[in-house]
PDB file of C-alpha atoms in Angstrom:
ATOM      1  CA  UNK D 207     -10.215   3.145 -26.239  1.00 94.00           C
ATOM      2  CA  UNK D 208      -6.960   1.312 -25.542  1.00 95.00           C
ATOM      3  CA  UNK D 209      -6.883   2.698 -21.999  1.00 94.00           C
ATOM      4  CA  UNK D 210     -10.377   1.303 -21.404  1.00 97.00           C
ATOM      5  CA  UNK D 211      -9.234  -2.089 -22.715  1.00 98.00           C
ATOM      6  CA  UNK D 212      -6.250  -1.922 -20.373  1.00 97.00           C
ATOM      7  CA  UNK D 213      -8.436  -1.062 -17.371  1.00 96.00           C
ATOM      8  CA  UNK D 214     -10.748  -3.988 -18.163  1.00 98.00           C
ATOM      9  CA  UNK D 215      -7.689  -6.245 -18.451  1.00 98.00           C
ATOM     10  CA  UNK D 216      -6.601  -5.077 -14.995  1.00 97.00           C
ATOM     11  CA  UNK D 217     -10.035  -5.834 -13.586  1.00 98.00           C
ATOM     12  CA  UNK D 218      -9.841  -9.360 -14.985  1.00 98.00           C
ATOM     13  CA  UNK D 219      -6.460  -9.676 -13.257  1.00 97.00           C
ATOM     14  CA  UNK D 220      -8.266  -8.893 -10.000  1.00 98.00           C
ATOM     15  CA  UNK D 221     -10.809 -11.528 -11.017  1.00 97.00           C
ATOM     16  CA  UNK D 222      -8.228 -14.250 -11.380  1.00 96.00           C
ATOM     17  CA  UNK D 223      -6.681 -13.484  -8.004  1.00 96.00           C
ATOM     18  CA  UNK D 224     -10.147 -13.532  -6.422  1.00 97.00           C
ATOM     19  CA  UNK D 225     -10.779 -16.937  -7.987  1.00 98.00           C
ATOM     20  CA  UNK D 226      -7.465 -18.252  -6.630  1.00 96.00           C
ATOM     21  CA  UNK D 227      -8.334 -17.086  -3.135  1.00 96.00           C
ATOM     22  CA  UNK D 228     -11.803 -18.616  -3.275  1.00 97.00           C
ATOM     23  CA  UNK D 229     -10.456 -21.895  -4.703  1.00 97.00           C
ATOM     24  CA  UNK D 230      -8.096 -22.121  -1.743  1.00 95.00           C
ATOM     25  CA  UNK D 231     -11.070 -21.945   0.632  1.00 95.00           C
ATOM     26  CA  UNK D 232     -13.203 -24.598  -1.067  1.00 96.00           C
ATOM     27  CA  UNK D 233     -13.077 -28.270  -2.024  1.00 96.00           C
ATOM     28  CA  UNK D 234     -14.627 -30.600  -4.583  1.00 96.00           C
ATOM     29  CA  UNK D 235     -16.601 -29.280  -7.536  1.00 97.00           C
ATOM     30  CA  UNK D 236     -16.766 -25.759  -6.120  1.00 97.00           C
ATOM     31  CA  UNK D 237     -12.952 -25.592  -6.086  1.00 98.00           C
ATOM     32  CA  UNK D 238     -12.825 -26.671  -9.736  1.00 97.00           C
ATOM     33  CA  UNK D 239     -15.371 -24.012 -10.645  1.00 98.00           C
ATOM     34  CA  UNK D 240     -13.166 -21.349  -9.041  1.00 98.00           C
ATOM     35  CA  UNK D 241     -10.141 -22.707 -10.931  1.00 98.00           C
ATOM     36  CA  UNK D 242     -12.164 -22.558 -14.151  1.00 98.00           C
ATOM     37  CA  UNK D 243     -12.988 -18.927 -13.373  1.00 98.00           C
ATOM     38  CA  UNK D 244      -9.287 -18.351 -12.755  1.00 98.00           C
ATOM     39  CA  UNK D 245      -8.340 -19.746 -16.178  1.00 98.00           C
ATOM     40  CA  UNK D 246     -11.043 -17.781 -17.992  1.00 98.00           C
ATOM     41  CA  UNK D 247     -10.088 -14.549 -16.202  1.00 98.00           C
ATOM     42  CA  UNK D 248      -6.401 -15.165 -16.907  1.00 98.00           C
ATOM     43  CA  UNK D 249      -6.990 -15.738 -20.620  1.00 98.00           C
ATOM     44  CA  UNK D 250      -9.247 -12.676 -20.959  1.00 98.00           C
ATOM     45  CA  UNK D 251      -6.844 -10.488 -18.955  1.00 98.00           C
ATOM     46  CA  UNK D 252      -3.800 -11.501 -20.988  1.00 98.00           C
ATOM     47  CA  UNK D 253      -5.689 -11.195 -24.281  1.00 98.00           C
ATOM     48  CA  UNK D 254      -6.855  -7.677 -23.458  1.00 98.00           C
ATOM     49  CA  UNK D 255      -3.366  -6.716 -22.262  1.00 98.00           C
ATOM     50  CA  UNK D 256      -1.919  -7.942 -25.576  1.00 98.00           C
ATOM     51  CA  UNK D 257      -4.513  -5.865 -27.444  1.00 98.00           C
ATOM     52  CA  UNK D 258      -3.806  -2.738 -25.380  1.00 97.00           C
ATOM     53  CA  UNK D 259      -0.020  -2.861 -25.814  1.00 96.00           C
ATOM     54  CA  UNK D 260      -0.410  -2.710 -29.586  1.00 96.00           C
ATOM     55  CA  UNK D 261      -1.200   1.007 -29.212  1.00 95.00           C
ATOM     56  CA  UNK D 262       0.255   1.916 -25.788  1.00 94.00           C
ATOM     57  CA  UNK D 263       3.855   1.934 -24.555  1.00 93.00           C
ATOM     58  CA  UNK D 264       4.483  -1.557 -23.168  1.00 94.00           C
ATOM     59  CA  UNK D 265       6.226  -0.385 -19.995  1.00 92.00           C
ATOM     60  CA  UNK D 266       3.428   1.991 -19.087  1.00 92.00           C
ATOM     61  CA  UNK D 267       0.693  -0.480 -20.024  1.00 95.00           C
ATOM     62  CA  UNK D 268       2.255  -3.275 -17.989  1.00 95.00           C
ATOM     63  CA  UNK D 269       2.776  -1.008 -14.969  1.00 94.00           C
ATOM     64  CA  UNK D 270      -0.829   0.202 -15.101  1.00 94.00           C
ATOM     65  CA  UNK D 271      -2.145  -3.372 -15.574  1.00 96.00           C
ATOM     66  CA  UNK D 272      -0.192  -4.720 -12.610  1.00 95.00           C
ATOM     67  CA  UNK D 273      -1.055  -1.637 -10.549  1.00 95.00           C
ATOM     68  CA  UNK D 274      -4.776  -2.124 -11.127  1.00 96.00           C
ATOM     69  CA  UNK D 275      -4.335  -5.784 -10.239  1.00 96.00           C
ATOM     70  CA  UNK D 276      -2.367  -4.993  -7.096  1.00 95.00           C
ATOM     71  CA  UNK D 277      -4.778  -2.344  -5.829  1.00 96.00           C
ATOM     72  CA  UNK D 278      -7.808  -4.448  -6.672  1.00 97.00           C
ATOM     73  CA  UNK D 279      -6.343  -7.553  -5.074  1.00 96.00           C
ATOM     74  CA  UNK D 280      -5.511  -5.710  -1.856  1.00 96.00           C
ATOM     75  CA  UNK D 281      -9.038  -4.286  -1.729  1.00 95.00           C
ATOM     76  CA  UNK D 282     -10.553  -7.747  -2.385  1.00 96.00           C
ATOM     77  CA  UNK D 283      -8.311  -9.122   0.338  1.00 96.00           C
ATOM     78  CA  UNK D 284      -9.532  -6.513   2.801  1.00 96.00           C
ATOM     79  CA  UNK D 285     -13.210  -6.668   1.847  1.00 96.00           C
ATOM     80  CA  UNK D 286     -13.678 -10.381   1.165  1.00 95.00           C
ATOM     81  CA  UNK D 287     -10.805 -12.277   2.783  1.00 95.00           C
ATOM     82  CA  UNK D 288     -10.621 -10.065   5.897  1.00 94.00           C
ATOM     83  CA  UNK D 289      -6.971  -9.074   5.408  1.00 95.00           C
ATOM     84  CA  UNK D 290      -5.796  -6.336   7.773  1.00 95.00           C
ATOM     85  CA  UNK D 291      -6.479  -2.736   6.721  1.00 95.00           C
ATOM     86  CA  UNK D 292      -3.971  -0.719   8.708  1.00 95.00           C
ATOM     87  CA  UNK D 293      -2.794   2.817   8.013  1.00 97.00           C
ATOM     88  CA  UNK D 294       0.395   1.872   6.166  1.00 95.00           C
ATOM     89  CA  UNK D 295      -1.294  -0.614   3.820  1.00 94.00           C
ATOM     90  CA  UNK D 296      -3.895   1.979   2.877  1.00 95.00           C
ATOM     91  CA  UNK D 297      -1.252   4.706   2.589  1.00 96.00           C
ATOM     92  CA  UNK D 298       0.857   2.702   0.135  1.00 95.00           C
ATOM     93  CA  UNK D 299      -2.172   1.586  -1.870  1.00 95.00           C
ATOM     94  CA  UNK D 300      -3.103   5.265  -2.172  1.00 95.00           C
ATOM     95  CA  UNK D 301       0.399   6.122  -3.418  1.00 96.00           C
ATOM     96  CA  UNK D 302       0.154   3.269  -5.929  1.00 94.00           C
ATOM     97  CA  UNK D 303      -3.135   4.662  -7.236  1.00 94.00           C
ATOM     98  CA  UNK D 304      -1.485   8.069  -7.570  1.00 95.00           C
ATOM     99  CA  UNK D 305       1.396   6.493  -9.489  1.00 93.00           C
ATOM    100  CA  UNK D 306      -0.987   4.744 -11.889  1.00 90.00           C
ATOM    101  CA  UNK D 307      -2.809   8.014 -12.565  1.00 91.00           C
ATOM    102  CA  UNK D 308       0.528   9.762 -13.016  1.00 92.00           C
ATOM    103  CA  UNK D 309       1.721   7.195 -15.555  1.00 88.00           C
ATOM    104  CA  UNK D 310      -1.435   7.628 -17.586  1.00 86.00           C
ATOM    105  CA  UNK D 311      -1.131  11.418 -17.385  1.00 89.00           C
ATOM    106  CA  UNK D 312       2.424  11.492 -18.778  1.00 89.00           C
ATOM    107  CA  UNK D 313       1.897   8.869 -21.518  1.00 80.00           C
ATOM    108  CA  UNK D 314       1.090  10.046 -25.012  1.00 71.00           C
TER     109      UNK D 314
END
């Protein structure tokens, strides 16, 4: 169950980076709505991370949380913000995913 909580926390980390990117593109009330989404996502992400590290090794949990955030943010950047998707970016994202799976596999 703690791994599921950690994965959800990582997804909320992706959410707060998405909100930051969208806030940068907007103005007025829409910008403030994106910043509100950022704050809510940040609070939920950190709260779930704190819950997950009560039962998981902190180093592994933090690495998995940031890895999910990094992979998700790169994918959001490519799919939504039209960031470049060249071979090397995709190669290193793939190795990061493999590292996250490996960390989970060797954690008790």
